[in-house]
């Protein structure tokens, strides 16, 4: 596996279900991100993890719960979602150093449909 | 916070012609400006970026220009080919550190044969 991988690629869930999205980066990076991509809207940052510590929560509802057990893996736990949460969820990673710029590399995304 | 505006939302050009996509940003502290290409069913792919200490950067048929005074930057694609058809996103952030990117709404580029 190379780059950033995400599983599953497609997910259909009911509003009462609990599911998790998984992201893994094989680039040796130390920061990971969740973005949401909805139709006709810009990509929206949801969460940032730097060295496994959450450094940003962009006013995301509590029905989305991130987890970063190590610098290579990132999860997004979902529960009691709403139909408007249907979107493409993208994971990205970057290597953060004192002198670097934030080149972020994205996975293919999980297409989520909430019924 | 940062706000990025991108135009046009759709751009149709004849194969072989040039395409230009323009973005403006609001936060004068921003100093890193990447461009992403997203094909159907795939995640965004970084194609070129520019940092605030340069005004122009070129990579084969793709170039990006930056005007920090006016707070706008542009993507130029020359000699367009069918495989250039995709959605292109501009983004901005303040550079160093684990900061999220602020994206424009995207431009759907269509290359007409």
XYZ file of C-alpha atoms in Angstrom:
228
model
C 0.000 0.000 0.000
C 1.237 3.465 -0.814
C 0.064 6.981 -0.044
C -3.131 7.451 1.940
C -5.741 4.700 2.022
C -9.316 4.866 3.297
C -11.846 2.157 4.096
C -14.580 1.556 3.346
C -14.855 3.365 0.003
C -18.660 3.396 0.207
C -20.929 3.248 3.258
C -24.701 3.359 3.601
C -26.074 3.673 7.108
C -29.287 4.442 8.905
C -29.633 7.340 11.299
C -29.499 5.053 14.336
C -26.426 3.078 13.243
C -22.879 3.377 14.565
C -20.052 3.012 12.075
C -16.399 3.982 11.735
C -14.279 5.279 8.867
C -10.622 4.302 8.762
C -7.651 6.109 7.274
C -4.046 4.920 7.056
C -1.078 6.840 5.722
C 2.061 5.099 4.456
C 4.099 8.280 3.979
C 5.724 8.571 7.400
C 3.869 11.817 8.089
C 3.122 13.181 11.564
C -0.143 15.067 10.972
C -3.526 13.816 9.765
C -6.771 15.536 8.828
C -10.461 14.833 8.195
C -12.284 16.900 5.584
C -15.908 16.778 4.443
C -16.776 17.304 0.768
C -20.432 18.035 0.034
C -21.946 18.821 -3.340
C -21.578 22.459 -4.387
C -19.563 23.370 -1.267
C -15.831 23.771 -0.675
C -13.955 21.056 1.149
C -14.493 21.712 4.858
C -11.869 20.940 7.477
C -13.265 18.862 10.349
C -10.362 17.745 12.536
C -6.579 18.037 12.711
C -4.208 15.716 14.559
C -0.563 16.683 15.020
C 1.680 14.046 16.596
C -1.497 12.155 17.609
C -2.867 15.158 19.505
C -6.019 16.835 18.298
C -5.111 20.431 17.561
C -8.237 21.575 15.780
C -11.934 20.780 15.930
C -13.661 22.939 13.388
C -17.025 23.224 15.205
C -17.988 19.712 14.225
C -21.120 18.179 15.839
C -20.458 15.598 18.543
C -22.056 12.843 16.431
C -18.647 12.780 14.680
C -15.893 11.501 16.971
C -12.287 11.259 15.757
C -9.613 8.942 17.090
C -5.894 8.903 16.311
C -4.189 5.942 18.031
C -0.832 6.579 16.313
C 0.603 8.839 13.627
C -0.292 6.401 10.830
C -3.949 5.735 11.618
C -6.983 7.961 11.915
C -10.588 6.991 12.555
C -13.868 8.840 12.365
C -16.576 7.281 14.522
C -20.116 8.034 13.427
C -23.345 7.764 15.422
C -26.899 9.068 15.068
C -26.077 10.871 11.839
C -28.514 12.958 9.827
C -29.244 12.724 6.080
C -27.436 16.051 5.569
C -24.247 14.332 6.760
C -24.182 12.396 3.492
C -20.958 13.440 1.765
C -17.489 12.334 0.700
C -15.222 12.143 3.740
C -11.577 12.702 2.894
C -8.519 11.956 4.966
C -5.203 13.728 4.379
C -1.728 13.663 5.892
C 1.282 15.949 5.922
C 4.765 16.168 7.373
C 5.029 19.082 9.770
C 8.441 20.514 10.562
C 9.632 23.930 11.666
C 10.659 24.831 8.134
C 8.085 22.958 6.051
C 4.997 24.100 4.262
C 1.857 22.100 4.759
C 1.767 19.853 1.679
C -1.256 17.691 2.327
C -1.839 14.412 0.525
C -5.357 13.033 0.290
C -6.850 9.569 0.267
C -9.613 8.519 -2.151
C -12.381 9.225 0.358
C -15.348 7.342 1.795
C -18.679 8.078 0.106
C -21.198 8.117 2.979
C -24.954 7.955 2.490
C -27.230 8.390 5.509
C -30.766 7.121 5.042
C -10.639 33.239 9.311
C -9.459 32.716 5.768
C -11.914 32.891 2.853
C -11.000 31.702 -0.653
C -13.043 32.614 -3.725
C -12.527 30.702 -6.986
C -13.675 31.513 -10.538
C -15.037 30.323 -12.852
C -17.098 27.420 -11.534
C -17.086 25.797 -14.985
C -14.583 26.302 -17.801
C -14.828 24.733 -21.238
C -11.867 25.043 -23.627
C -10.872 23.472 -26.921
C -8.167 20.856 -26.783
C -4.815 22.547 -27.290
C -5.962 25.902 -25.946
C -4.971 27.385 -22.584
C -7.074 27.444 -19.414
C -6.835 29.930 -16.550
C -8.463 29.572 -13.128
C -8.354 32.429 -10.635
C -8.578 32.572 -6.841
C -8.589 35.344 -4.269
C -7.950 35.039 -0.547
C -8.714 37.267 2.398
C -6.069 36.593 5.079
C -2.849 38.502 4.413
C -1.038 36.045 6.721
C -1.570 33.203 4.235
C 1.652 32.251 2.500
C 1.090 28.794 1.024
C -1.171 28.241 -1.991
C -1.607 24.711 -3.366
C -3.700 23.574 -6.318
C -5.437 20.211 -6.410
C -6.932 18.197 -9.260
C -9.812 15.845 -8.488
C -10.981 13.237 -10.966
C -14.276 11.400 -10.637
C -14.222 8.870 -7.816
C -10.810 9.953 -6.536
C -9.422 12.169 -3.824
C -7.796 15.540 -4.596
C -4.279 15.265 -5.994
C -1.716 18.000 -5.351
C -0.491 19.216 -8.749
C 1.453 22.378 -7.941
C 1.890 24.845 -5.114
C 3.404 28.262 -4.603
C 4.812 29.964 -1.558
C 4.670 33.645 -0.837
C 8.352 34.249 -1.439
C 7.940 33.645 -5.191
C 5.655 35.192 -7.794
C 5.524 32.399 -10.337
C 6.221 28.683 -10.554
C 6.089 26.417 -13.576
C 5.991 22.637 -14.018
C 5.767 21.556 -17.650
C 2.323 22.662 -18.921
C 1.168 23.960 -15.560
C 2.068 27.296 -14.001
C 0.870 29.236 -10.995
C 1.202 32.961 -10.364
C 0.804 34.830 -7.091
C 0.128 38.501 -6.440
C 0.386 39.016 -2.683
C -0.464 42.700 -2.862
C -3.765 41.991 -4.587
C -4.233 38.689 -2.698
C -4.908 36.614 -5.740
C -3.313 33.614 -7.422
C -3.996 31.802 -10.671
C -3.497 28.412 -12.307
C -2.505 28.331 -15.966
C -2.668 25.164 -18.061
C -1.247 25.368 -21.578
C -1.759 22.980 -24.519
C -4.717 21.361 -22.776
C -5.338 17.650 -23.297
C -8.416 15.469 -22.679
C -6.846 14.065 -19.499
C -6.819 17.585 -18.038
C -10.619 17.356 -17.674
C -11.318 17.325 -13.922
C -12.313 19.577 -11.023
C -9.537 21.890 -9.860
C -9.392 23.390 -6.356
C -7.260 26.217 -5.057
C -6.455 26.476 -1.358
C -4.594 28.659 1.101
C -3.148 28.540 4.572
C -0.477 30.188 6.650
C 2.104 27.563 5.861
C 4.134 25.979 8.642
C 2.377 23.915 11.265
C -0.448 21.435 11.087
C -3.097 23.829 9.854
C -6.034 22.878 7.734
C -6.334 24.226 4.216
C -9.114 26.622 3.227
C -10.401 25.629 -0.192
C -12.180 27.390 -3.018
C -15.389 25.871 -4.367
C -13.691 24.303 -7.374
C -13.629 24.726 -11.148
C -14.948 22.019 -13.440
C -12.586 22.090 -16.425
C -13.938 20.503 -19.605
C -11.610 19.923 -22.545
C -13.563 19.801 -25.797
C -12.022 17.532 -28.486
